[in-house]
Amino acid sequence: MSTPSRRGFATALIGLTVKAESTITGSFADRSTAAGHKLRDHARFAAPARRLRVPLVIVGGGCAGLCAAWRLLKHGFKDFVLLELEDTAGGNARHGENEVSAYPWAAHYLPVPGPHSTEVRELCQEFGLLRDGHWEERHLCHSPQERLFLHGRWQESLEPDIGSNKRDHSQFRRFQQLIEEARASGQFTIPMQRGAPASSPLDQISFDQWLRSHEFDSEYLHWYCNYATRDDYGSLAAGTSAWAGIHYFAAREPEDKGPLTWPEGNGWLVGKLMERVRPYVRTGQMAHRIERHGTGRRVYAGDTLYECDTVIFAAPSFLAAYLIEDAPPSPPLEYSPWLVANLTLERPPEERGYPLCWDNVLYNSAALGYVNATHQSLATYQERNVWTYYWALASATPATARRTLIERPWVQWRDLILDDLRRAHPNIRSCVSRIDIMRLGHAMPRPAPGFLASKARLALAAQERSLLYAHSDLSGLSLFEEAQYHGYRAADKFLKRANRG
Ligand SMILES: Cc1cc2nc3c(=O)[nH]c(=O)nc-3n(C[C@H](O)[C@H](O)[C@H](O)COP(=O)(O)OP(=O)(O)OC[C@H]3O[C@@H](n4cnc5c(N)ncnc54)[C@H](O)[C@@H]3O)c2cc1C
């Protein structure tokens, strides 16, 4: 759990000038940027003080690495360590907590897994989410789930309705028909490896080109599709492969009962995984070099040199080039920068229209709106609250957006967030007491045109010997199910080689 009051809080920014804002405190909550830059700059690291022999080292304690560990333990294999750079495991599924509520620092839900997602269903059964074929009601997102702020008021659902005309309606219907056909083709599955072809004409054009080639010109439909690609990939439809854009809509079950969600978001899943794998996890341990050693590997992390037969590399694959001696070429993926802010509210702000939902989105905002962290609470009225505000910096190139993300001071981000929300909540400034901000420079891969057929991506996923890749970016689609699938598969490959499967 990463609470904003921990040591090493060099970036705390309190003390404001304008009287009306004087009660809004907060800070940046991210801490690992400096460590990442040491890797990027090929900085020198101290020589290890001790050497440990262990058959398997997992590098990276996000959902992929934790699921690999979970799978190994289920097979009774305990001779491994998992090294995680941060002080807490979970990666993009970490969470924080204050006196009002727990809240996510990024991933906040798991769609109810469909029939292809056998590995996720297995995990859900073990964690008590799925019992005798029934999903536990208290973990399914309660109503009302989604609303959109459009033309000065909130409406139910994210599909723009206020002010829409016949043309918009008929284009949405035609779009849904095409998605139904795509779903029926069987190629859009989760995990994607169950159905994805090795290449597709849809991967040669952008989602925006695909929409235009089907003569979709409804502004509402284009907004909706851009919202979807920004939400799942951090990219605009013009920068997203049409195959990935269609996957967003076609891979989910049409009668989705979900999603599954918790105040701490997917931190709940991390908590359940950690209950099982905690003794094997070493946090605050950045692997900074991985080299060949006979038929095995050496991993340097902190003051320790680990000698092992196999490494499961569950850190983002672009890092391989910086720390693995003979790294195969990384896939040509761009990573989207994101900002996630947790706003503590002392009282509910003013608003008009449909009431507060779990997911609250503002039409034509550069950001993606906010999720209400206390939505699953059974309390009928919540005076204080936490909102998790999401912003994929999608409109600039990732490098430019990353620079903006890091260089802009907390005060400016605070004002941009509040200005955006003020459209829907005029008195928001007087209701918020604290804003904590997580900057995620390389938050998730962008599935740009050509990602599906990338030979480098497929080669990493097919690695067999002493180095097994497992991060969700092997899919190019950043989803819990993909992370779990790759962790699970890497563990199975290892067990098979070690004759323990
Ligand atoms: C803002 C945001 C919102 C999201 N929302 C959702 C959602 O609601 N639902 C969903 O399913 N998915 C969501 N995702 C996608 C999410 O990324 C995946 O679900 C999943 O958590 C990815 O897990 P992973 O293990 O593959 O990668 P990561 O989470 O990236 O984990 C990699 C881990 O490796 C560690 N690491 C890196 N370098 C080193 C090193 N050198 N040594 C040791 N450790 C290292 C990192 O600290 C990290 O813990 C979201 C992503 C973002 C950014």
Coordinates of C-alpha atoms and ligand atoms in Angstrom, one line a residue:
M1 CA 0.0 0.0 0.0
S2 CA 1.5 3.4 -0.9
T3 CA 0.2 6.1 1.4
P4 CA 1.4 9.6 0.6
S5 CA 2.9 10.3 4.0
R6 CA 5.8 7.8 3.7
R7 CA 9.5 8.8 4.1
G8 CA 11.3 10.1 1.0
F9 CA 8.6 12.6 0.3
A10 CA 10.9 15.1 -1.3
T11 CA 8.3 16.5 -3.6
A12 CA 5.7 17.5 -1.1
L13 CA 4.1 20.8 -2.2
I14 CA 2.1 22.5 0.5
G15 CA 1.6 26.2 1.1
L16 CA -0.4 28.0 -1.5
T17 CA -0.9 31.6 -2.2
V18 CA -4.5 32.2 -3.2
K19 CA -6.8 32.4 -0.2
A20 CA -9.6 30.3 -1.6
E21 CA -7.1 27.5 -2.4
S22 CA -5.3 27.6 0.9
T23 CA -6.8 24.4 2.2
I24 CA -5.9 22.2 -0.8
T25 CA -2.7 20.2 0.0
G26 CA -1.1 17.3 -1.7
S27 CA 2.0 16.1 -3.5
F28 CA 3.4 13.8 -6.1
A29 CA 3.1 10.2 -5.0
D30 CA 5.6 8.6 -7.5
R31 CA 9.0 7.7 -6.2
S32 CA 10.9 5.4 -8.6
T33 CA 11.7 7.9 -11.4
A34 CA 15.2 8.5 -10.2
A35 CA 15.9 4.8 -10.0
G36 CA 14.6 4.3 -13.6
H37 CA 16.8 7.2 -14.8
K38 CA 19.9 5.5 -13.3
L39 CA 19.2 2.5 -15.5
R40 CA 18.6 4.7 -18.5
D41 CA 21.8 6.6 -18.0
H42 CA 23.8 3.4 -17.4
A43 CA 24.9 4.7 -14.0
R44 CA 27.4 2.7 -11.9
F45 CA 26.0 0.5 -9.2
A46 CA 27.9 -0.7 -6.0
A47 CA 29.4 -4.1 -6.2
P48 CA 27.2 -6.8 -4.5
A49 CA 28.1 -7.6 -0.9
R50 CA 26.6 -11.2 -1.1
R51 CA 25.9 -14.0 -3.5
L52 CA 22.8 -16.2 -3.4
R53 CA 22.0 -19.3 -5.4
V54 CA 18.4 -19.8 -6.3
P55 CA 16.9 -21.7 -9.2
L56 CA 14.5 -19.0 -10.3
V57 CA 14.4 -15.2 -10.1
I58 CA 11.3 -13.2 -11.0
V59 CA 12.0 -9.6 -11.9
G60 CA 9.0 -7.3 -11.4
G61 CA 6.2 -7.6 -8.9
G62 CA 3.3 -6.3 -10.9
C63 CA 0.3 -8.5 -11.6
A64 CA 2.3 -10.6 -14.2
G65 CA 5.2 -11.3 -11.8
L66 CA 2.8 -12.0 -8.8
C67 CA 0.7 -14.3 -11.0
A68 CA 3.8 -16.2 -12.0
A69 CA 4.7 -16.7 -8.4
W70 CA 1.1 -17.7 -7.5
R71 CA 1.2 -20.3 -10.3
L72 CA 4.6 -21.7 -9.1
L73 CA 3.3 -22.1 -5.6
K74 CA 0.2 -23.9 -6.7
H75 CA 2.5 -26.5 -8.2
G76 CA 4.5 -26.7 -5.0
F77 CA 7.6 -24.9 -6.3
K78 CA 9.1 -22.7 -3.7
D79 CA 12.7 -22.2 -4.7
F80 CA 12.5 -18.7 -6.1
V81 CA 12.6 -15.0 -5.2
L82 CA 10.6 -12.1 -6.7
L83 CA 12.4 -8.8 -7.0
E84 CA 10.4 -5.6 -7.1
L85 CA 11.8 -2.1 -7.5
E86 CA 9.2 -0.2 -5.5
D87 CA 8.6 -0.4 -1.8
T88 CA 5.3 -2.2 -2.5
A89 CA 4.4 -4.8 -5.0
G90 CA 1.5 -4.4 -7.5
G91 CA 2.9 -2.2 -10.3
N92 CA 0.0 -0.5 -12.0
A93 CA -2.4 -2.2 -9.6
R94 CA -1.0 -0.6 -6.5
H95 CA -3.2 1.3 -4.2
G96 CA -3.2 3.9 -1.4
E97 CA -5.4 4.7 1.5
N98 CA -6.3 7.6 3.7
E99 CA -8.8 8.2 6.6
V100 CA -11.7 8.4 4.1
S101 CA -11.1 5.4 1.8
A102 CA -8.7 3.1 0.1
Y103 CA -8.2 4.1 -3.6
P104 CA -6.4 2.8 -6.7
W105 CA -3.2 4.3 -8.1
A106 CA -4.0 3.0 -11.5
A107 CA -6.0 -0.2 -12.4
H108 CA -9.4 -0.1 -10.8
Y109 CA -11.5 -3.0 -12.3
L110 CA -11.6 -6.4 -13.8
P111 CA -14.3 -7.1 -16.4
V112 CA -16.2 -10.3 -15.5
P113 CA -14.0 -12.9 -17.3
G114 CA -15.6 -14.7 -20.3
P115 CA -15.3 -18.4 -21.2
H116 CA -11.9 -17.9 -22.9
S117 CA -10.3 -16.5 -19.8
T118 CA -9.8 -19.8 -18.0
E119 CA -6.7 -18.7 -16.1
V120 CA -8.5 -15.6 -14.7
R121 CA -11.6 -17.7 -13.8
E122 CA -9.4 -20.1 -11.9
L123 CA -7.9 -17.2 -9.9
C124 CA -11.4 -15.7 -9.3
Q125 CA -12.6 -19.1 -8.0
E126 CA -9.7 -19.3 -5.6
F127 CA -10.3 -15.8 -4.4
G128 CA -14.0 -16.4 -3.7
L129 CA -15.2 -14.1 -6.5
L130 CA -16.8 -17.0 -8.5
R131 CA -18.7 -19.7 -6.5
D132 CA -20.6 -22.5 -8.2
G133 CA -20.8 -20.6 -11.4
H134 CA -22.1 -17.4 -9.7
W135 CA -20.3 -14.1 -9.3
E136 CA -20.2 -12.7 -5.8
E137 CA -22.7 -9.8 -5.9
R138 CA -20.8 -7.5 -3.4
H139 CA -17.8 -7.4 -5.7
L140 CA -19.8 -6.6 -8.9
C141 CA -20.0 -2.9 -9.6
H142 CA -23.2 -1.6 -8.1
S143 CA -25.7 0.7 -9.9
P144 CA -25.5 3.4 -11.1
Q145 CA -22.4 2.6 -13.0
E146 CA -21.6 5.3 -15.6
R147 CA -22.6 8.8 -16.5
L148 CA -21.4 11.5 -19.0
F149 CA -21.4 15.2 -18.5
L150 CA -22.7 16.7 -21.7
H151 CA -24.2 20.1 -22.6
G152 CA -24.2 21.3 -19.0
R153 CA -25.7 18.3 -17.2
W154 CA -25.0 14.6 -16.4
Q155 CA -26.7 11.9 -18.4
E156 CA -26.8 8.2 -17.7
S157 CA -24.4 6.0 -19.7
L158 CA -21.2 7.0 -21.6
E159 CA -22.9 6.9 -25.0
P160 CA -23.7 10.5 -25.8
D161 CA -27.5 11.0 -25.9
I162 CA -28.3 14.7 -25.0
G163 CA -28.5 16.5 -28.4
S164 CA -27.9 13.4 -30.5
N165 CA -29.9 13.1 -33.7
K166 CA -31.2 10.3 -36.0
R167 CA -27.9 10.2 -37.9
D168 CA -25.9 9.6 -34.6
H169 CA -28.3 6.9 -33.5
S170 CA -28.2 5.0 -36.8
Q171 CA -24.3 5.2 -36.9
F172 CA -24.1 3.9 -33.3
R173 CA -26.4 1.0 -34.4
R174 CA -24.4 0.2 -37.5
F175 CA -21.2 0.4 -35.4
Q176 CA -22.6 -2.1 -33.0
Q177 CA -23.5 -4.5 -35.8
L178 CA -19.9 -4.4 -37.1
I179 CA -18.7 -5.1 -33.6
E180 CA -21.1 -8.1 -33.3
E181 CA -19.7 -9.5 -36.6
A182 CA -16.2 -9.0 -35.3
R183 CA -17.1 -10.8 -32.0
A184 CA -18.5 -13.7 -34.0
S185 CA -15.3 -14.0 -36.0
G186 CA -13.6 -15.4 -32.9
Q187 CA -10.4 -13.5 -33.3
F188 CA -11.0 -10.9 -30.6
T189 CA -10.5 -12.8 -27.4
I190 CA -9.1 -12.2 -23.9
P191 CA -6.4 -13.4 -23.5
M192 CA -5.8 -12.2 -27.0
Q193 CA -3.4 -15.1 -27.8
R194 CA -6.5 -17.4 -27.9
G195 CA -7.8 -15.8 -31.1
A196 CA -5.5 -13.2 -32.5
P197 CA -4.2 -13.9 -36.0
A198 CA -0.4 -13.5 -36.7
S199 CA -1.3 -10.5 -38.9
S200 CA -4.5 -8.8 -40.1
P201 CA -5.4 -6.1 -42.6
L202 CA -7.1 -4.4 -39.7
D203 CA -3.7 -4.0 -38.1
Q204 CA -2.4 -2.1 -41.1
I205 CA -4.6 0.9 -40.6
S206 CA -5.6 3.1 -37.6
F207 CA -8.9 2.8 -35.8
D208 CA -9.7 6.3 -37.0
Q209 CA -9.1 5.3 -40.7
W210 CA -11.3 2.2 -40.2
L211 CA -14.1 4.4 -38.8
R212 CA -13.8 6.8 -41.8
S213 CA -13.6 3.9 -44.3
H214 CA -17.0 2.8 -43.0
E215 CA -18.3 6.3 -43.5
F216 CA -18.8 7.0 -39.8
D217 CA -18.8 10.8 -39.4
S218 CA -20.9 11.2 -36.2
E219 CA -19.0 13.5 -33.8
Y220 CA -20.5 11.6 -30.9
L221 CA -19.3 8.2 -32.3
H222 CA -15.8 9.5 -32.9
W223 CA -15.7 10.9 -29.4
Y224 CA -16.9 7.6 -28.0
C225 CA -14.2 5.6 -29.9
N226 CA -11.5 8.0 -29.0
Y227 CA -12.6 7.8 -25.3
A228 CA -12.2 4.0 -25.6
T229 CA -8.7 4.0 -27.0
R230 CA -7.5 6.7 -24.6
D231 CA -9.0 4.7 -21.7
D232 CA -7.5 1.3 -22.5
Y233 CA -4.4 2.2 -24.5
G234 CA -3.6 5.9 -23.7
S235 CA -3.7 6.7 -27.4
L236 CA -6.1 8.5 -29.8
A237 CA -8.0 6.4 -32.4
A238 CA -5.7 7.9 -35.0
G239 CA -2.7 6.3 -33.3
T240 CA -4.3 3.0 -32.5
S241 CA -4.4 -0.1 -34.7
A242 CA -7.9 -0.7 -36.0
W243 CA -7.5 -4.3 -34.7
A244 CA -6.9 -3.1 -31.2
G245 CA -9.7 -0.5 -31.4
I246 CA -12.2 -3.2 -32.4
H247 CA -10.7 -5.6 -29.7
Y248 CA -11.8 -3.0 -27.0
F249 CA -15.4 -3.5 -28.0
A250 CA -15.6 -7.0 -29.4
A251 CA -13.5 -9.0 -26.9
R252 CA -16.0 -8.5 -24.0
E253 CA -19.1 -10.5 -23.5
P254 CA -22.2 -8.7 -24.8
E255 CA -24.1 -9.5 -21.6
D256 CA -21.3 -8.3 -19.2
K257 CA -22.6 -8.4 -15.6
G258 CA -19.6 -6.6 -14.2
P259 CA -17.2 -5.2 -13.8
L260 CA -15.6 -6.5 -10.6
T261 CA -14.4 -3.6 -8.6
W262 CA -13.2 -2.5 -5.1
P263 CA -12.4 0.7 -3.3
E264 CA -8.7 0.0 -3.8
G265 CA -9.3 -1.1 -7.4
N266 CA -7.1 -4.0 -8.6
G267 CA -5.1 -3.5 -5.4
W268 CA -7.7 -6.0 -4.0
L269 CA -6.4 -8.7 -6.4
V270 CA -2.8 -7.8 -5.5
G271 CA -3.7 -8.2 -1.8
K272 CA -5.1 -11.7 -2.4
L273 CA -2.0 -12.6 -4.5
M274 CA 0.3 -11.2 -1.8
E275 CA -1.4 -13.2 0.9
R276 CA -0.1 -16.3 -0.9
V277 CA 3.3 -15.1 -2.3
R278 CA 4.5 -12.6 0.3
P279 CA 7.4 -14.7 1.7
Y280 CA 9.0 -14.8 -1.7
V281 CA 8.8 -11.1 -2.5
R282 CA 11.7 -8.7 -2.0
T283 CA 10.6 -5.1 -2.4
G284 CA 12.9 -2.1 -2.9
Q285 CA 15.1 -4.3 -5.0
M286 CA 15.7 -3.0 -8.5
A287 CA 17.4 -5.5 -10.8
H288 CA 20.0 -3.4 -12.6
R289 CA 21.9 -6.1 -14.5
I290 CA 21.1 -9.5 -15.9
E291 CA 23.9 -11.4 -17.5
R292 CA 24.6 -14.9 -18.8
H293 CA 26.4 -17.3 -16.5
G294 CA 27.0 -20.8 -18.1
T295 CA 23.6 -22.1 -19.0
G296 CA 21.9 -19.9 -16.4
R297 CA 21.8 -16.2 -15.4
R298 CA 23.2 -13.8 -12.9
V299 CA 20.9 -11.0 -11.6
Y300 CA 22.3 -8.0 -9.8
A301 CA 19.9 -6.2 -7.4
G302 CA 20.7 -4.0 -4.4
D303 CA 23.6 -5.5 -2.5
T304 CA 23.0 -9.1 -3.8
L305 CA 24.1 -11.1 -6.8
Y306 CA 21.6 -13.9 -7.5
E307 CA 22.8 -16.9 -9.5
C308 CA 20.0 -18.8 -11.1
D309 CA 19.0 -21.2 -13.9
T310 CA 16.1 -19.0 -15.1
V311 CA 14.8 -15.4 -15.0
I312 CA 11.2 -14.6 -15.5
F313 CA 11.4 -11.0 -16.7
A314 CA 8.0 -9.4 -15.7
A315 CA 9.2 -5.8 -15.8
P316 CA 8.2 -3.8 -18.9
S317 CA 10.1 -5.2 -21.9
F318 CA 11.6 -1.9 -23.1
L319 CA 13.8 -2.0 -19.9
A320 CA 15.4 -5.2 -21.2
A321 CA 17.8 -3.3 -23.4
Y322 CA 19.1 -1.3 -20.4
L323 CA 19.8 -4.2 -18.1
I324 CA 19.9 -7.6 -19.9
E325 CA 23.3 -8.4 -21.3
D326 CA 22.2 -10.1 -24.5
A327 CA 18.6 -8.8 -24.7
P328 CA 16.7 -9.7 -27.9
P329 CA 15.4 -6.7 -29.7
S330 CA 12.5 -5.0 -27.9
P331 CA 9.2 -4.6 -29.8
P332 CA 8.9 -1.2 -31.3
L333 CA 6.3 -0.1 -28.8
E334 CA 5.6 3.4 -27.6
Y335 CA 4.5 3.7 -24.0
S336 CA 1.8 6.2 -23.0
P337 CA 2.3 8.6 -20.1
W338 CA -0.5 8.8 -17.6
L339 CA -1.4 10.9 -14.6
V340 CA -3.6 9.5 -11.9
A341 CA -4.8 11.9 -9.1
N342 CA -6.7 11.0 -5.9
L343 CA -8.8 13.9 -4.7
T344 CA -10.1 13.9 -1.1
L345 CA -13.4 15.7 -0.9
E346 CA -14.8 17.1 2.4
R347 CA -18.3 17.4 1.0
P348 CA -20.2 16.5 -2.2
P349 CA -19.9 19.3 -4.8
E350 CA -22.7 21.0 -6.7
E351 CA -23.9 19.3 -9.9
R352 CA -26.9 18.9 -12.3
G353 CA -28.6 15.9 -13.7
Y354 CA -28.0 12.1 -13.3
P355 CA -26.5 11.3 -9.8
L356 CA -22.9 10.3 -8.9
C357 CA -21.9 7.0 -10.5
W358 CA -18.9 4.7 -10.2
D359 CA -17.4 6.1 -13.5
N360 CA -18.0 9.7 -14.3
V361 CA -16.8 11.1 -17.6
L362 CA -16.8 14.6 -19.0
Y363 CA -17.4 15.0 -22.8
N364 CA -14.6 16.7 -24.7
S365 CA -12.3 16.7 -21.7
A366 CA -8.6 16.0 -22.4
A367 CA -8.8 13.7 -19.3
L368 CA -10.9 10.6 -18.7
G369 CA -13.0 11.7 -15.7
Y370 CA -13.0 10.1 -12.3
V371 CA -14.0 7.0 -10.5
N372 CA -15.7 7.2 -7.1
A373 CA -13.6 5.1 -4.7
T374 CA -16.4 4.7 -2.2
H375 CA -19.0 3.5 -4.8
Q376 CA -19.1 -0.1 -3.4
S377 CA -19.8 1.1 0.1
L378 CA -23.3 0.3 1.4
A379 CA -23.6 3.7 3.1
T380 CA -26.6 5.6 1.7
Y381 CA -24.8 9.0 2.1
Q382 CA -21.1 9.8 2.0
E383 CA -20.1 13.3 3.2
R384 CA -16.4 12.8 2.6
N385 CA -15.1 11.0 -0.4
V386 CA -12.2 10.1 -2.6
W387 CA -12.3 10.4 -6.4
T388 CA -9.6 8.8 -8.6
Y389 CA -9.1 11.1 -11.6
Y390 CA -7.5 9.6 -14.8
W391 CA -5.6 11.4 -17.5
A392 CA -3.9 9.7 -20.4
L393 CA -1.6 12.2 -22.1
A394 CA -2.7 11.0 -25.5
S395 CA -2.6 14.0 -27.8
A396 CA 1.1 14.7 -27.9
T397 CA 3.9 12.2 -28.8
P398 CA 4.8 10.1 -25.8
A399 CA 8.2 11.7 -25.5
T400 CA 6.8 15.3 -25.4
A401 CA 4.0 14.3 -23.1
R402 CA 6.4 12.6 -20.7
R403 CA 8.5 15.7 -20.5
T404 CA 5.3 17.8 -19.7
L405 CA 4.3 15.2 -17.1
I406 CA 7.6 15.5 -15.3
E407 CA 8.3 19.2 -15.7
R408 CA 4.9 20.6 -14.8
P409 CA 4.8 21.4 -11.0
W410 CA 2.1 20.0 -8.8
V411 CA 0.3 23.4 -8.5
Q412 CA -0.2 23.5 -12.2
W413 CA -1.5 19.9 -12.4
R414 CA -3.9 20.7 -9.5
D415 CA -5.3 23.7 -11.3
L416 CA -5.7 21.8 -14.6
I417 CA -7.6 19.1 -12.8
L418 CA -9.8 21.5 -10.9
D419 CA -10.5 23.6 -14.0
D420 CA -11.6 20.5 -15.9
L421 CA -13.9 19.3 -13.1
R422 CA -15.3 22.8 -12.5
R423 CA -17.3 22.5 -15.7
A424 CA -19.4 19.8 -14.0
H425 CA -19.0 20.9 -10.4
P426 CA -18.8 24.7 -10.2
N427 CA -17.7 24.8 -6.5
I428 CA -15.2 21.9 -6.7
R429 CA -12.3 24.0 -5.3
S430 CA -14.1 24.6 -2.0
C431 CA -14.9 20.9 -1.6
V432 CA -11.5 19.4 -2.2
S433 CA -9.0 19.3 0.7
R434 CA -6.2 17.2 -0.9
I435 CA -4.9 16.1 -4.3
D436 CA -2.2 13.4 -4.5
I437 CA -0.8 12.8 -8.0
M438 CA 0.9 9.7 -9.4
R439 CA 3.0 10.3 -12.6
L440 CA 3.4 7.2 -14.7
G441 CA 5.9 8.0 -17.5
H442 CA 5.7 4.6 -19.3
A443 CA 2.3 3.6 -18.0
M444 CA 1.2 1.3 -20.8
P445 CA 2.1 0.2 -24.4
R446 CA 0.2 1.9 -27.3
P447 CA -1.0 -0.8 -29.8
A448 CA -0.2 1.3 -32.9
P449 CA -0.8 0.0 -36.4
G450 CA 1.5 -2.9 -37.0
F451 CA 1.8 -4.0 -33.3
L452 CA 0.0 -7.3 -34.0
A453 CA 2.4 -8.5 -36.6
S454 CA 5.5 -7.2 -34.8
K455 CA 8.1 -10.0 -35.1
A456 CA 10.0 -8.7 -32.0
R457 CA 6.9 -8.9 -29.9
L458 CA 6.2 -12.5 -31.0
A459 CA 9.8 -13.5 -30.5
L460 CA 9.8 -12.2 -26.9
A461 CA 6.6 -14.1 -26.1
A462 CA 8.2 -17.3 -27.6
Q463 CA 11.4 -17.2 -25.5
E464 CA 12.1 -20.6 -24.0
R465 CA 15.4 -20.9 -22.3
S466 CA 17.0 -19.2 -19.3
L467 CA 15.1 -15.9 -19.9
L468 CA 11.3 -15.9 -20.0
Y469 CA 9.4 -12.7 -20.6
A470 CA 6.1 -12.2 -18.8
H471 CA 5.0 -8.5 -18.8
S472 CA 1.6 -7.6 -20.1
D473 CA 3.2 -5.6 -22.9
L474 CA 3.9 -8.9 -24.7
S475 CA 0.3 -8.5 -25.7
G476 CA 0.5 -4.8 -26.6
L477 CA -2.8 -4.6 -24.6
S478 CA -2.5 -3.5 -21.0
L479 CA -5.0 -5.5 -19.1
F480 CA -5.0 -7.6 -15.9
E481 CA -6.0 -10.7 -17.9
E482 CA -3.0 -10.3 -20.2
A483 CA -0.6 -9.8 -17.3
Q484 CA -2.0 -12.9 -15.6
Y485 CA -1.8 -14.9 -18.8
H486 CA 1.8 -14.1 -19.4
G487 CA 2.8 -14.7 -15.8
Y488 CA 1.0 -18.0 -15.7
R489 CA 2.5 -19.1 -19.1
A490 CA 6.1 -18.2 -18.0
A491 CA 5.7 -20.2 -14.8
D492 CA 4.4 -23.2 -16.8
K493 CA 7.3 -23.0 -19.2
F494 CA 9.7 -22.9 -16.2
L495 CA 8.0 -25.9 -14.5
K496 CA 8.0 -27.9 -17.7
R497 CA 11.8 -27.3 -18.1
A498 CA 12.4 -28.2 -14.5
N499 CA 10.1 -31.3 -14.9
R500 CA 7.7 -30.1 -12.3
G501 CA 4.7 -29.3 -14.3
Ligands
LIG1 C1 -3.7 4.4 -15.3 C2 -3.9 3.0 -15.6 C3 -5.1 2.4 -15.4 C4 -5.3 1.0 -15.7 N1 -6.5 0.5 -15.4 C5 -6.7 -0.8 -15.6 C6 -8.0 -1.4 -15.2 O1 -8.8 -0.8 -14.7 N2 -8.1 -2.8 -15.4 C7 -7.1 -3.5 -16.0 O2 -7.3 -4.7 -16.2 N3 -6.0 -3.0 -16.4 C8 -5.7 -1.6 -16.2 N4 -4.5 -1.1 -16.4 C9 -3.5 -1.9 -17.0 C10 -2.5 -2.5 -16.0 O3 -1.2 -2.1 -16.4 C11 -2.5 -4.1 -16.0 O4 -3.8 -4.5 -15.6 C12 -1.5 -4.8 -15.1 O5 -1.6 -4.3 -13.8 C13 -0.1 -4.8 -15.7 O6 0.7 -5.7 -14.9 P1 2.2 -6.1 -15.3 O7 2.7 -6.9 -14.2 O8 2.2 -6.6 -16.7 O9 3.0 -4.7 -15.4 P2 3.3 -3.5 -14.3 O10 2.2 -3.2 -13.5 O11 4.0 -2.5 -15.2 O12 4.4 -4.2 -13.4 C14 5.8 -4.2 -13.6 C15 6.5 -4.2 -12.3 O13 7.9 -4.3 -12.6 C16 8.6 -3.5 -11.6 N5 9.9 -3.2 -12.2 C17 10.3 -2.4 -13.2 N6 11.6 -2.4 -13.4 C18 12.1 -3.2 -12.5 C19 13.4 -3.6 -12.2 N7 14.5 -3.2 -12.9 N8 13.6 -4.5 -11.1 C20 12.6 -4.9 -10.4 N9 11.3 -4.5 -10.6 C21 11.1 -3.7 -11.7 C22 7.7 -2.3 -11.5 O14 7.9 -1.5 -10.4 C23 6.3 -2.9 -11.5 O15 5.9 -3.3 -10.2 C24 -4.3 0.2 -16.2 C25 -3.0 0.8 -16.4 C26 -2.8 2.2 -16.1 C27 -1.5 2.8 -16.3

